[in-house]
CSV table of C-alpha atoms in Angstrom, one decimal:
chain,number,residue,atom,x,y,z
Z,1,UNK,CA,-18.0,-71.3,48.8
Z,2,UNK,CA,-20.4,-73.9,50.1
Z,3,UNK,CA,-24.0,-72.9,49.7
Z,4,UNK,CA,-27.2,-74.8,50.6
Z,5,UNK,CA,-30.5,-73.2,49.5
Z,6,UNK,CA,-33.8,-74.7,50.6
Z,7,UNK,CA,-37.1,-74.1,48.9
Z,8,UNK,CA,-40.7,-75.5,48.9
Z,9,UNK,CA,-41.9,-74.5,52.3
Z,10,UNK,CA,-45.3,-73.0,52.9
Z,11,UNK,CA,-48.8,-73.4,54.4
Z,12,UNK,CA,-50.3,-76.9,54.1
Z,13,UNK,CA,-53.4,-78.5,55.6
Z,14,UNK,CA,-53.1,-81.4,58.0
Z,15,UNK,CA,-53.0,-84.8,56.2
Z,16,UNK,CA,-51.6,-83.3,52.9
Z,17,UNK,CA,-48.1,-83.5,51.4
Z,18,UNK,CA,-45.3,-81.2,50.7
Z,19,UNK,CA,-41.9,-81.6,49.0
Z,20,UNK,CA,-38.9,-79.6,50.1
Z,21,UNK,CA,-35.8,-79.1,47.9
Z,22,UNK,CA,-32.2,-78.1,48.7
Z,23,UNK,CA,-29.8,-76.9,46.0
Z,24,UNK,CA,-26.2,-77.4,46.9
Z,25,UNK,CA,-23.1,-75.8,45.4
Z,26,UNK,CA,-19.5,-75.1,46.2
Z,27,UNK,CA,-18.5,-78.8,46.9
Z,28,UNK,CA,-18.7,-82.2,45.4
Z,29,UNK,CA,-22.3,-83.1,46.5
Z,30,UNK,CA,-22.0,-86.8,45.7
Z,31,UNK,CA,-19.2,-87.2,48.3
Z,32,UNK,CA,-21.2,-86.3,51.3
Z,33,UNK,CA,-24.0,-87.6,53.4
Z,34,UNK,CA,-26.8,-85.0,53.6
Z,35,UNK,CA,-29.5,-84.4,56.2
Z,36,UNK,CA,-32.6,-82.5,57.1
Z,37,UNK,CA,-32.9,-80.9,60.6
Z,38,UNK,CA,-36.0,-79.1,61.7
Z,39,UNK,CA,-36.8,-76.6,64.4
Z,40,UNK,CA,-40.4,-76.0,65.6
Z,41,UNK,CA,-41.2,-72.4,66.7
Z,42,UNK,CA,-39.3,-71.5,69.9
Z,43,UNK,CA,-38.1,-75.1,70.2
Z,44,UNK,CA,-34.8,-76.9,69.8
Z,45,UNK,CA,-33.2,-78.7,66.9
Z,46,UNK,CA,-34.5,-82.1,65.8
Z,47,UNK,CA,-32.7,-84.4,63.3
Z,48,UNK,CA,-35.3,-85.5,60.7
Z,49,UNK,CA,-33.5,-87.5,58.0
Z,50,UNK,CA,-30.1,-88.6,56.6
Z,51,UNK,CA,-29.2,-90.0,53.3
Z,52,UNK,CA,-26.0,-91.7,52.2
Z,53,UNK,CA,-23.8,-90.5,49.4
Z,54,UNK,CA,-25.4,-92.8,46.8
Z,55,UNK,CA,-28.8,-92.6,48.2
Z,56,UNK,CA,-29.0,-96.3,48.9
Z,57,UNK,CA,-29.3,-95.8,52.7
Z,58,UNK,CA,-31.7,-93.5,54.5
Z,59,UNK,CA,-32.3,-93.0,58.2
Z,60,UNK,CA,-35.2,-91.4,60.1
Z,61,UNK,CA,-36.3,-90.9,63.7
Z,62,UNK,CA,-39.5,-92.6,64.8
Z,63,UNK,CA,-41.3,-89.2,64.7
Z,64,UNK,CA,-41.3,-89.1,60.9
Z,65,UNK,CA,-40.5,-92.7,59.9
Z,66,UNK,CA,-43.1,-93.9,57.3
Z,67,UNK,CA,-44.3,-90.4,56.5
Z,68,UNK,CA,-41.1,-88.6,55.3
Z,69,UNK,CA,-38.8,-89.7,52.5
Z,70,UNK,CA,-35.4,-88.2,51.9
Z,71,UNK,CA,-33.8,-88.5,48.4
Z,72,UNK,CA,-31.1,-86.9,46.4
Z,73,UNK,CA,-30.1,-86.3,42.8
Z,74,UNK,CA,-26.3,-86.2,42.6
Z,75,UNK,CA,-26.4,-85.1,39.0
Z,76,UNK,CA,-28.3,-82.0,40.0
Z,77,UNK,CA,-26.6,-81.6,43.4
Z,78,UNK,CA,-30.0,-81.5,45.0
Z,79,UNK,CA,-31.5,-82.9,48.1
Z,80,UNK,CA,-35.2,-83.5,48.7
Z,81,UNK,CA,-37.6,-84.2,51.5
Z,82,UNK,CA,-41.0,-85.6,50.6
Z,83,UNK,CA,-43.4,-85.1,53.6
Z,84,UNK,CA,-46.7,-87.0,53.6
Z,85,UNK,CA,-49.6,-87.2,56.1
Z,86,UNK,CA,-48.4,-83.9,57.6
Z,87,UNK,CA,-49.4,-83.1,61.2
Z,88,UNK,CA,-49.6,-79.8,63.1
Z,89,UNK,CA,-46.5,-80.9,65.1
Z,90,UNK,CA,-44.5,-81.0,61.8
Z,91,UNK,CA,-44.7,-77.2,61.7
Z,92,UNK,CA,-41.1,-76.0,61.8
Z,93,UNK,CA,-38.3,-74.4,59.9
Z,94,UNK,CA,-36.5,-77.2,57.9
Z,95,UNK,CA,-32.8,-76.9,57.4
Z,96,UNK,CA,-30.8,-78.8,54.8
Z,97,UNK,CA,-27.3,-79.6,56.2
Z,98,UNK,CA,-24.1,-81.3,54.9
Z,99,UNK,CA,-23.4,-84.2,57.2
Z,100,UNK,CA,-20.0,-85.8,57.6
Z,101,UNK,CA,-19.6,-86.5,61.3
Z,102,UNK,CA,-20.6,-82.9,61.9
Z,103,UNK,CA,-23.0,-80.4,60.4
Z,104,UNK,CA,-20.4,-77.9,59.2
Z,105,UNK,CA,-22.7,-76.3,56.6
Z,106,UNK,CA,-26.4,-75.4,56.9
Z,107,UNK,CA,-28.9,-73.7,54.6
Z,108,UNK,CA,-31.0,-70.7,55.7
Z,109,UNK,CA,-34.1,-72.9,56.3
Z,110,UNK,CA,-37.6,-73.0,54.8
Z,111,UNK,CA,-40.7,-72.7,57.0
Z,112,UNK,CA,-43.4,-75.3,56.8
Z,113,UNK,CA,-46.7,-74.5,58.5
Z,114,UNK,CA,-49.3,-77.3,58.9
Z,115,UNK,CA,-52.6,-75.8,59.7
Z,116,UNK,CA,-56.2,-75.8,58.5
P,1,UNK,CA,-32.0,-94.2,71.5
P,2,UNK,CA,-29.5,-91.9,73.1
P,3,UNK,CA,-30.9,-89.0,75.0
P,4,UNK,CA,-29.0,-85.7,75.4
P,5,UNK,CA,-29.7,-83.5,78.4
P,6,UNK,CA,-28.3,-80.0,78.6
P,7,UNK,CA,-28.1,-77.8,81.7
P,8,UNK,CA,-28.9,-75.3,82.7
P,9,UNK,CA,-31.7,-74.5,80.3
P,10,UNK,CA,-31.1,-70.7,80.7
P,11,UNK,CA,-27.9,-69.1,81.9
P,12,UNK,CA,-27.4,-65.4,82.7
P,13,UNK,CA,-23.8,-64.1,82.8
P,14,UNK,CA,-21.9,-60.9,82.6
P,15,UNK,CA,-19.4,-59.8,79.9
P,16,UNK,CA,-16.0,-61.2,80.8
P,17,UNK,CA,-17.4,-64.1,82.9
P,18,UNK,CA,-16.2,-67.6,82.4
P,19,UNK,CA,-19.2,-69.6,81.4
P,20,UNK,CA,-19.7,-73.4,81.5
P,21,UNK,CA,-22.5,-75.2,79.7
P,22,UNK,CA,-23.2,-78.9,80.4
P,23,UNK,CA,-24.4,-81.8,78.3
P,24,UNK,CA,-25.1,-85.3,79.6
P,25,UNK,CA,-25.7,-88.4,77.4
P,26,UNK,CA,-27.9,-91.3,78.5
P,27,UNK,CA,-25.0,-93.7,77.6
P,28,UNK,CA,-21.4,-93.5,76.7
P,29,UNK,CA,-21.0,-91.7,73.4
P,30,UNK,CA,-17.2,-92.0,73.2
P,31,UNK,CA,-16.5,-88.4,72.5
P,32,UNK,CA,-18.8,-88.3,69.5
P,33,UNK,CA,-20.2,-84.9,70.4
P,34,UNK,CA,-20.4,-81.5,68.7
P,35,UNK,CA,-21.5,-78.1,70.0
P,36,UNK,CA,-23.5,-75.7,67.9
P,37,UNK,CA,-24.4,-72.0,68.4
P,38,UNK,CA,-27.6,-70.6,67.1
P,39,UNK,CA,-28.2,-66.9,67.2
P,40,UNK,CA,-31.8,-65.5,67.0
P,41,UNK,CA,-33.1,-65.8,63.4
P,42,UNK,CA,-30.0,-67.6,62.1
P,43,UNK,CA,-29.1,-71.2,61.2
P,44,UNK,CA,-27.0,-73.1,63.7
P,45,UNK,CA,-23.2,-72.8,63.5
P,46,UNK,CA,-20.7,-75.5,64.3
P,47,UNK,CA,-18.4,-74.4,67.1
P,48,UNK,CA,-16.7,-77.6,68.4
P,49,UNK,CA,-16.5,-81.1,66.8
P,50,UNK,CA,-15.5,-84.4,68.4
P,51,UNK,CA,-15.6,-83.0,71.9
P,52,UNK,CA,-12.7,-80.6,71.9
P,53,UNK,CA,-11.8,-79.6,68.3
P,54,UNK,CA,-12.4,-75.9,67.5
P,55,UNK,CA,-14.0,-75.4,64.1
P,56,UNK,CA,-12.3,-73.0,61.7
P,57,UNK,CA,-12.7,-69.3,62.4
P,58,UNK,CA,-14.3,-69.9,65.8
P,59,UNK,CA,-12.7,-67.7,68.5
P,60,UNK,CA,-10.3,-69.4,70.9
P,61,UNK,CA,-12.4,-68.4,73.9
P,62,UNK,CA,-14.6,-71.4,73.1
P,63,UNK,CA,-13.4,-74.8,74.2
P,64,UNK,CA,-14.9,-78.2,74.7
P,65,UNK,CA,-14.1,-81.1,77.0
P,66,UNK,CA,-15.5,-84.3,78.4
P,67,UNK,CA,-15.7,-88.0,78.1
P,68,UNK,CA,-18.1,-91.0,78.3
P,69,UNK,CA,-21.4,-89.4,79.2
P,70,UNK,CA,-20.5,-85.9,80.4
P,71,UNK,CA,-19.4,-83.0,78.2
P,72,UNK,CA,-18.8,-79.3,78.7
P,73,UNK,CA,-18.6,-76.2,76.5
P,74,UNK,CA,-16.6,-73.4,78.1
P,75,UNK,CA,-16.5,-69.7,77.1
P,76,UNK,CA,-13.4,-68.3,78.8
P,77,UNK,CA,-14.5,-64.6,78.7
P,78,UNK,CA,-18.1,-64.0,77.6
P,79,UNK,CA,-18.6,-61.4,74.9
P,80,UNK,CA,-21.9,-59.7,73.9
P,81,UNK,CA,-21.9,-61.5,70.6
P,82,UNK,CA,-22.0,-64.8,72.4
P,83,UNK,CA,-25.6,-64.3,73.3
P,84,UNK,CA,-27.2,-67.4,71.7
P,85,UNK,CA,-28.7,-70.8,72.3
P,86,UNK,CA,-26.1,-73.6,72.4
P,87,UNK,CA,-26.9,-77.2,71.4
P,88,UNK,CA,-24.9,-80.3,72.0
P,89,UNK,CA,-25.2,-83.2,69.4
P,90,UNK,CA,-24.2,-86.8,69.5
P,91,UNK,CA,-23.4,-89.1,66.6
P,92,UNK,CA,-22.2,-92.2,68.4
P,93,UNK,CA,-25.5,-94.0,67.7
P,94,UNK,CA,-28.0,-92.3,65.5
P,95,UNK,CA,-28.1,-88.6,65.7
P,96,UNK,CA,-29.5,-86.6,68.6
P,97,UNK,CA,-29.5,-82.9,69.7
P,98,UNK,CA,-29.7,-81.8,73.2
P,99,UNK,CA,-32.5,-79.4,74.2
P,100,UNK,CA,-30.3,-76.4,74.3
P,101,UNK,CA,-29.0,-73.8,76.8
P,102,UNK,CA,-30.0,-70.2,76.2
P,103,UNK,CA,-27.2,-67.9,77.2
P,104,UNK,CA,-28.2,-64.3,78.2
P,105,UNK,CA,-26.4,-61.3,79.4
P,106,UNK,CA,-26.9,-60.3,83.0
């Protein structure tokens, strides 16, 4: 059974950093692109970052480019999102998702609140 | 960047109704479109991939269609458990979600 379990969310002050983790199991992690998708309170879904199977290629929307860094450790079947210079508009539930051409599997999400 | 516009934002329908949700891309996305269902408090769930392919274990009352810039999710007979927000998503160029359609029971 495919499982994705996020951790690392919490309350953080504007301008500070936070690192999210996602532990994957039930599939060959190194064979899949992985992604982070977020959802601000009462808002829609927003793609945040994608990483290739080896980690050599990463992709971001303009809203987080230069502030967020996606990475992976295939030996540990783990995905990460380093978030720097956080803003109030980054407040959201962050989902880890397995990305082929579709997001067939999602984690349960971890809430990040950016507030002073 | 490709923009995805969903309509209507909110849809009220009765049990048993045939329901149609729309998604329009700002440019031709060549059928590279999925539909996701998100129930309150849950993670999104893949319903339809590549425009018209039903994901495993999804009821056959759900179907997708469309081409070029215009796409549709149809529920042939609305059930109470279908109350949710539905998102389209394109992966032709970059990755973009639509703003969602909230489906309610009348």
